[in-house]
mmCIF file with all atom_site columns, C-alpha atoms in Angstrom:
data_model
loop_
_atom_site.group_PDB
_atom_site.id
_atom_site.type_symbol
_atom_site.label_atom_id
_atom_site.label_alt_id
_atom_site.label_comp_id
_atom_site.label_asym_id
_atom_site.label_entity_id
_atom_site.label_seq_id
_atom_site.pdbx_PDB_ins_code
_atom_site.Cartn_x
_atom_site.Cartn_y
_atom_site.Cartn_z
_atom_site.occupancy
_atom_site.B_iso_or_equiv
_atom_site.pdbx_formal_charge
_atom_site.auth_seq_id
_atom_site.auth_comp_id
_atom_site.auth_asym_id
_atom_site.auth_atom_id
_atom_site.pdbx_PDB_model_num
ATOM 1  C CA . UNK A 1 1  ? 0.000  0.000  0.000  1.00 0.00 ? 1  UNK A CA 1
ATOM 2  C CA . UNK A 1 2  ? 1.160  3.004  -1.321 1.00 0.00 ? 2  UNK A CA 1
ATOM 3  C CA . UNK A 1 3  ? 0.762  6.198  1.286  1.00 0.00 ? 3  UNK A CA 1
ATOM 4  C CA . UNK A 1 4  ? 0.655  9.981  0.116  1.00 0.00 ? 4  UNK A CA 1
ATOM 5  C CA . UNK A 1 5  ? 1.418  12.684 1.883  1.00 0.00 ? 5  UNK A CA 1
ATOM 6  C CA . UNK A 1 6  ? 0.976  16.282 0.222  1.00 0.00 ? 6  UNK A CA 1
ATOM 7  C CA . UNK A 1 7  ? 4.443  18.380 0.432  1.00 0.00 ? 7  UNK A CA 1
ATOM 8  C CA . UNK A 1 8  ? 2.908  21.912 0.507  1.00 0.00 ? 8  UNK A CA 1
ATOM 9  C CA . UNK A 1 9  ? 5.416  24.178 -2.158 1.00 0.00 ? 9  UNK A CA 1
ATOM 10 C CA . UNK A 1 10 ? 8.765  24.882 -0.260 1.00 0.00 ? 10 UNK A CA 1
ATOM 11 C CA . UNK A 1 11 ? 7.850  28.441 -0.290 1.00 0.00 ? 11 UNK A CA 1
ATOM 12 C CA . UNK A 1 12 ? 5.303  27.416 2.235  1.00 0.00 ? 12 UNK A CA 1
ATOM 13 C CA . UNK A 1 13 ? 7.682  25.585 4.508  1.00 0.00 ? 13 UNK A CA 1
ATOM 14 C CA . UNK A 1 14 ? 8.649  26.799 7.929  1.00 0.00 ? 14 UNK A CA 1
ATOM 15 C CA . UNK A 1 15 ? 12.388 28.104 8.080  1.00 0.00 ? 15 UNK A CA 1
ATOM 16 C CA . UNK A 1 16 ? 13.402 25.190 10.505 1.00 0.00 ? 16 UNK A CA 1
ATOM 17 C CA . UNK A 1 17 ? 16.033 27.430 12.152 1.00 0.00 ? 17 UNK A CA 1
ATOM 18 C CA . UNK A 1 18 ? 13.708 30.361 12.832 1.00 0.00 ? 18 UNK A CA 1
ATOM 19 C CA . UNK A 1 19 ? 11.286 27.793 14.287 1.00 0.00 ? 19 UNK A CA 1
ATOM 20 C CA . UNK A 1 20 ? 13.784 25.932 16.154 1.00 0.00 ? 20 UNK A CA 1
ATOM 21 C CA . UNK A 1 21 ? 14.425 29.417 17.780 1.00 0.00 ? 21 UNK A CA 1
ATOM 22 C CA . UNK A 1 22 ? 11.380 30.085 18.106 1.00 0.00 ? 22 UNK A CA 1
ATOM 23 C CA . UNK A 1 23 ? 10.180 26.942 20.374 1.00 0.00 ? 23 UNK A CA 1
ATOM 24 C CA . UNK A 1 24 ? 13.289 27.394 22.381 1.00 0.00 ? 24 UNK A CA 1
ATOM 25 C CA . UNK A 1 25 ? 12.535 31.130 22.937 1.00 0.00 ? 25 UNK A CA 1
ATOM 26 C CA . UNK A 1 26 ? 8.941  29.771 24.280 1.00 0.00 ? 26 UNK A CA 1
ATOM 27 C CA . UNK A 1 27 ? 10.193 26.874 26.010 1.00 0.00 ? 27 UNK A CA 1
ATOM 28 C CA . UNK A 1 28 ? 12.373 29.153 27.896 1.00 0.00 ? 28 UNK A CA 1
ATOM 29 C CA . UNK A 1 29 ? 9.567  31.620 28.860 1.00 0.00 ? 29 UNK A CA 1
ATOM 30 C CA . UNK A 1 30 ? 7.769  28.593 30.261 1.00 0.00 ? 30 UNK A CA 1
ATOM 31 C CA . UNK A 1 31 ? 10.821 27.491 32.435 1.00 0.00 ? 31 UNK A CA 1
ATOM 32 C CA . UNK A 1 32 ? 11.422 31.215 33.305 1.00 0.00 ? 32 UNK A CA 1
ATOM 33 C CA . UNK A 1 33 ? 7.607  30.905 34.917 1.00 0.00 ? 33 UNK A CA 1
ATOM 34 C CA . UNK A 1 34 ? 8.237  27.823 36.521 1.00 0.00 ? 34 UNK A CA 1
ATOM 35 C CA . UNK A 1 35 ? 11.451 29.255 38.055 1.00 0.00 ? 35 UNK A CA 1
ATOM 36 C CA . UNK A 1 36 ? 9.989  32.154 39.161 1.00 0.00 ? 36 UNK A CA 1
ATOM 37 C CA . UNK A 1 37 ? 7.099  30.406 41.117 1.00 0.00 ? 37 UNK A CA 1
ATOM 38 C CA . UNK A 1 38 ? 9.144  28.217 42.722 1.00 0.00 ? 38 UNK A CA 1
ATOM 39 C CA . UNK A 1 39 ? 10.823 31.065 43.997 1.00 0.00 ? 39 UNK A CA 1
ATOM 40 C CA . UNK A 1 40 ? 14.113 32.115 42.107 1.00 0.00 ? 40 UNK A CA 1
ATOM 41 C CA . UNK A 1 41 ? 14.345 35.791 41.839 1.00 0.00 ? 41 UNK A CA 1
ATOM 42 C CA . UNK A 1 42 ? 12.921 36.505 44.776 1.00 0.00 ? 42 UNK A CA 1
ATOM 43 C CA . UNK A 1 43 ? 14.153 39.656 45.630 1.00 0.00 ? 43 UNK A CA 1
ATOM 44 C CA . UNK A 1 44 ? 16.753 39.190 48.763 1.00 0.00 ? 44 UNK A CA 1
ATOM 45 C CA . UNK A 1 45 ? 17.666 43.049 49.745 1.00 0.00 ? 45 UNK A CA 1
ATOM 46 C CA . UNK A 1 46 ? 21.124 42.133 49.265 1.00 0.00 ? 46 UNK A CA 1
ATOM 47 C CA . UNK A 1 47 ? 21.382 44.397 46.666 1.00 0.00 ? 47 UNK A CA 1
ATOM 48 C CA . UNK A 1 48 ? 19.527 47.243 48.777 1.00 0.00 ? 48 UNK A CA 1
ATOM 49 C CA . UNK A 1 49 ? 15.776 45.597 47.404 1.00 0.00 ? 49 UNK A CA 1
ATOM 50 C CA . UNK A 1 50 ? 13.657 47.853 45.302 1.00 0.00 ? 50 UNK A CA 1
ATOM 51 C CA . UNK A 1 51 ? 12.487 48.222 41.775 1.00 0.00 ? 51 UNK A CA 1
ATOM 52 C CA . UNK A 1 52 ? 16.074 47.824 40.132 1.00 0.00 ? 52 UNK A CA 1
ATOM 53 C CA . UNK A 1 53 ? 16.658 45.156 41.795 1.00 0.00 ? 53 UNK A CA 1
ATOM 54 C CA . UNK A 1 54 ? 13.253 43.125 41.157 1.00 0.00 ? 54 UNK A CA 1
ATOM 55 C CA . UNK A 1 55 ? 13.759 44.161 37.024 1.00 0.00 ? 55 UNK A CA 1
ATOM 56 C CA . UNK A 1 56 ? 17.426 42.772 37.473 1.00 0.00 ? 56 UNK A CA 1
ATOM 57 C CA . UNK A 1 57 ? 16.450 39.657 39.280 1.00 0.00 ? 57 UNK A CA 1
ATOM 58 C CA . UNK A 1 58 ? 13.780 39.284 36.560 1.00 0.00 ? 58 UNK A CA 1
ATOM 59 C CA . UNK A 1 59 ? 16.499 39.323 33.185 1.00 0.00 ? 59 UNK A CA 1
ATOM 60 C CA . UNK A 1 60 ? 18.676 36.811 35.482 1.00 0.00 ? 60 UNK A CA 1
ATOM 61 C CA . UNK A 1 61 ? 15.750 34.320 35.777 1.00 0.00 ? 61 UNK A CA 1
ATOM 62 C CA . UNK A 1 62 ? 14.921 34.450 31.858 1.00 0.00 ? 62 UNK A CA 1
ATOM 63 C CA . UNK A 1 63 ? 18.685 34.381 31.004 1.00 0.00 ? 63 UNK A CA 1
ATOM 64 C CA . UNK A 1 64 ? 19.097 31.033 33.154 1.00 0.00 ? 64 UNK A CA 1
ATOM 65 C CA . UNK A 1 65 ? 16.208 29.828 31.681 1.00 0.00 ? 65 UNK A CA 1
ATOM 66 C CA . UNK A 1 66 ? 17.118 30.673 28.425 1.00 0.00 ? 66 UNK A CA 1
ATOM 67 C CA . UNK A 1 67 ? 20.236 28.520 28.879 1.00 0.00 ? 67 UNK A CA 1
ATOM 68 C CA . UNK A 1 68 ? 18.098 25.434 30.158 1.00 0.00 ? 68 UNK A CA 1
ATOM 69 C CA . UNK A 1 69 ? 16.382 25.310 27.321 1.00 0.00 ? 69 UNK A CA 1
ATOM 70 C CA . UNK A 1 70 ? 19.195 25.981 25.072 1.00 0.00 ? 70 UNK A CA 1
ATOM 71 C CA . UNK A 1 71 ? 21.127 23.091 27.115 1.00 0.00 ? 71 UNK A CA 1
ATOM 72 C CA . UNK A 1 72 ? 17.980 20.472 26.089 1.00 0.00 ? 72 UNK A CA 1
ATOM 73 C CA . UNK A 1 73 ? 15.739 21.955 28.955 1.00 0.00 ? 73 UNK A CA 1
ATOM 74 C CA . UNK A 1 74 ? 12.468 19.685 29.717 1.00 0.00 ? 74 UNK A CA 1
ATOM 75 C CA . UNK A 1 75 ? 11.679 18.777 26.117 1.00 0.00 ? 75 UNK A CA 1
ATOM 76 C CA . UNK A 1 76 ? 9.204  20.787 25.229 1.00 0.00 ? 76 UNK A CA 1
ATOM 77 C CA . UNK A 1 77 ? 10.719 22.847 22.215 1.00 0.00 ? 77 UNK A CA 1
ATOM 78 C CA . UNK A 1 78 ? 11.565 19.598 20.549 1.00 0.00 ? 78 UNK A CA 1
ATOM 79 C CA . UNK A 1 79 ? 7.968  18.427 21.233 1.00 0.00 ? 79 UNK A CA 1
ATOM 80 C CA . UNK A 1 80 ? 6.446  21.617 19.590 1.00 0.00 ? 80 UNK A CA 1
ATOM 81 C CA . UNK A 1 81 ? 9.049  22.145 16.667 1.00 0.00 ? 81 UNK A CA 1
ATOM 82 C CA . UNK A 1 82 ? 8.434  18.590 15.642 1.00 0.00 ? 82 UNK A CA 1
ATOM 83 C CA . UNK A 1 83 ? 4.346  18.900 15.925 1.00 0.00 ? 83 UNK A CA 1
ATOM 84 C CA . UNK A 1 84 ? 4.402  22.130 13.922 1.00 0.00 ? 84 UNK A CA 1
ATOM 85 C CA . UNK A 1 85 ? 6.664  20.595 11.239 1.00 0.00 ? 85 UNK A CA 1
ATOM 86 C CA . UNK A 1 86 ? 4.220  17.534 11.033 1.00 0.00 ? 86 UNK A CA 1
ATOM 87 C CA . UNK A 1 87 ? 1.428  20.024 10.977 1.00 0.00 ? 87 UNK A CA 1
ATOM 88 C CA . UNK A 1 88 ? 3.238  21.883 7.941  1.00 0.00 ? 88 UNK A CA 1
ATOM 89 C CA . UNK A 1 89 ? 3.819  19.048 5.874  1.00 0.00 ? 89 UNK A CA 1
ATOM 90 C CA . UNK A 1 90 ? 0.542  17.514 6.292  1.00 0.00 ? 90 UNK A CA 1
ATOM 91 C CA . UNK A 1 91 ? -0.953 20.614 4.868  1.00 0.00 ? 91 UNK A CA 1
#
C-alpha cells in the first residue's frame, strides 16, 4: 500500500532554524515561569531591594532559563518544533 502525503510548495515551509528558535525562545519563557514560582528571583535586599533590583532579578531568571532550554531543557521545544513541522507538511 502506497501512502501519500501532500508536500505543501517549499515556499510554504517553515524556516526550521527560525522555528527551532522560536520553540526554544517559548520553552524558555515557560521554564522562566516555573522558576519564578518556585521562587528564584525573589528579591533578597542584598542588593539594597527595590524596583532595580526586582527588574534585574527578573532578566537573570529568563537568562538562566534561556540557557536550560538551550542546554535540552524539559523537552518541550523539541515536542512543539516537531508537531508544527508535522502540521506543515501535512498541509
Amino acid at each position: 500500500m502506497k501512502v501519500h502525503m501532500h508536500v505543501p510548495p517549499a515556499h510554504n515551509l517553515p524556516d526550521r532554524e527560525a522555528l527551532k528558535s522560536a520553540t526554544v525562545e517559548l520553552e524558555a519563557t515557560f521554564l522562566a515561569e516555573m522558576l519564578r514560582s518556585g521562587g528564584l528571583g525573589k528579591s533578597s535586599g542584598a542588593l539594597g531591594g527595590g524596583v532595580g533590583e526586582e527588574q534585574f532579578s527578573s532578566m537573570l531568571v529568563m537568562q538562566q532559563a534561556r540557557q536550560i532550554a538551550r542546554a535540552g531543557g524539559i523537552g518541550l521545544s523539541e515536542i512543539l518544533f516537531r508537531s508544527i513541522l508535522e502540521q506543515a507538511y501535512e498541509e
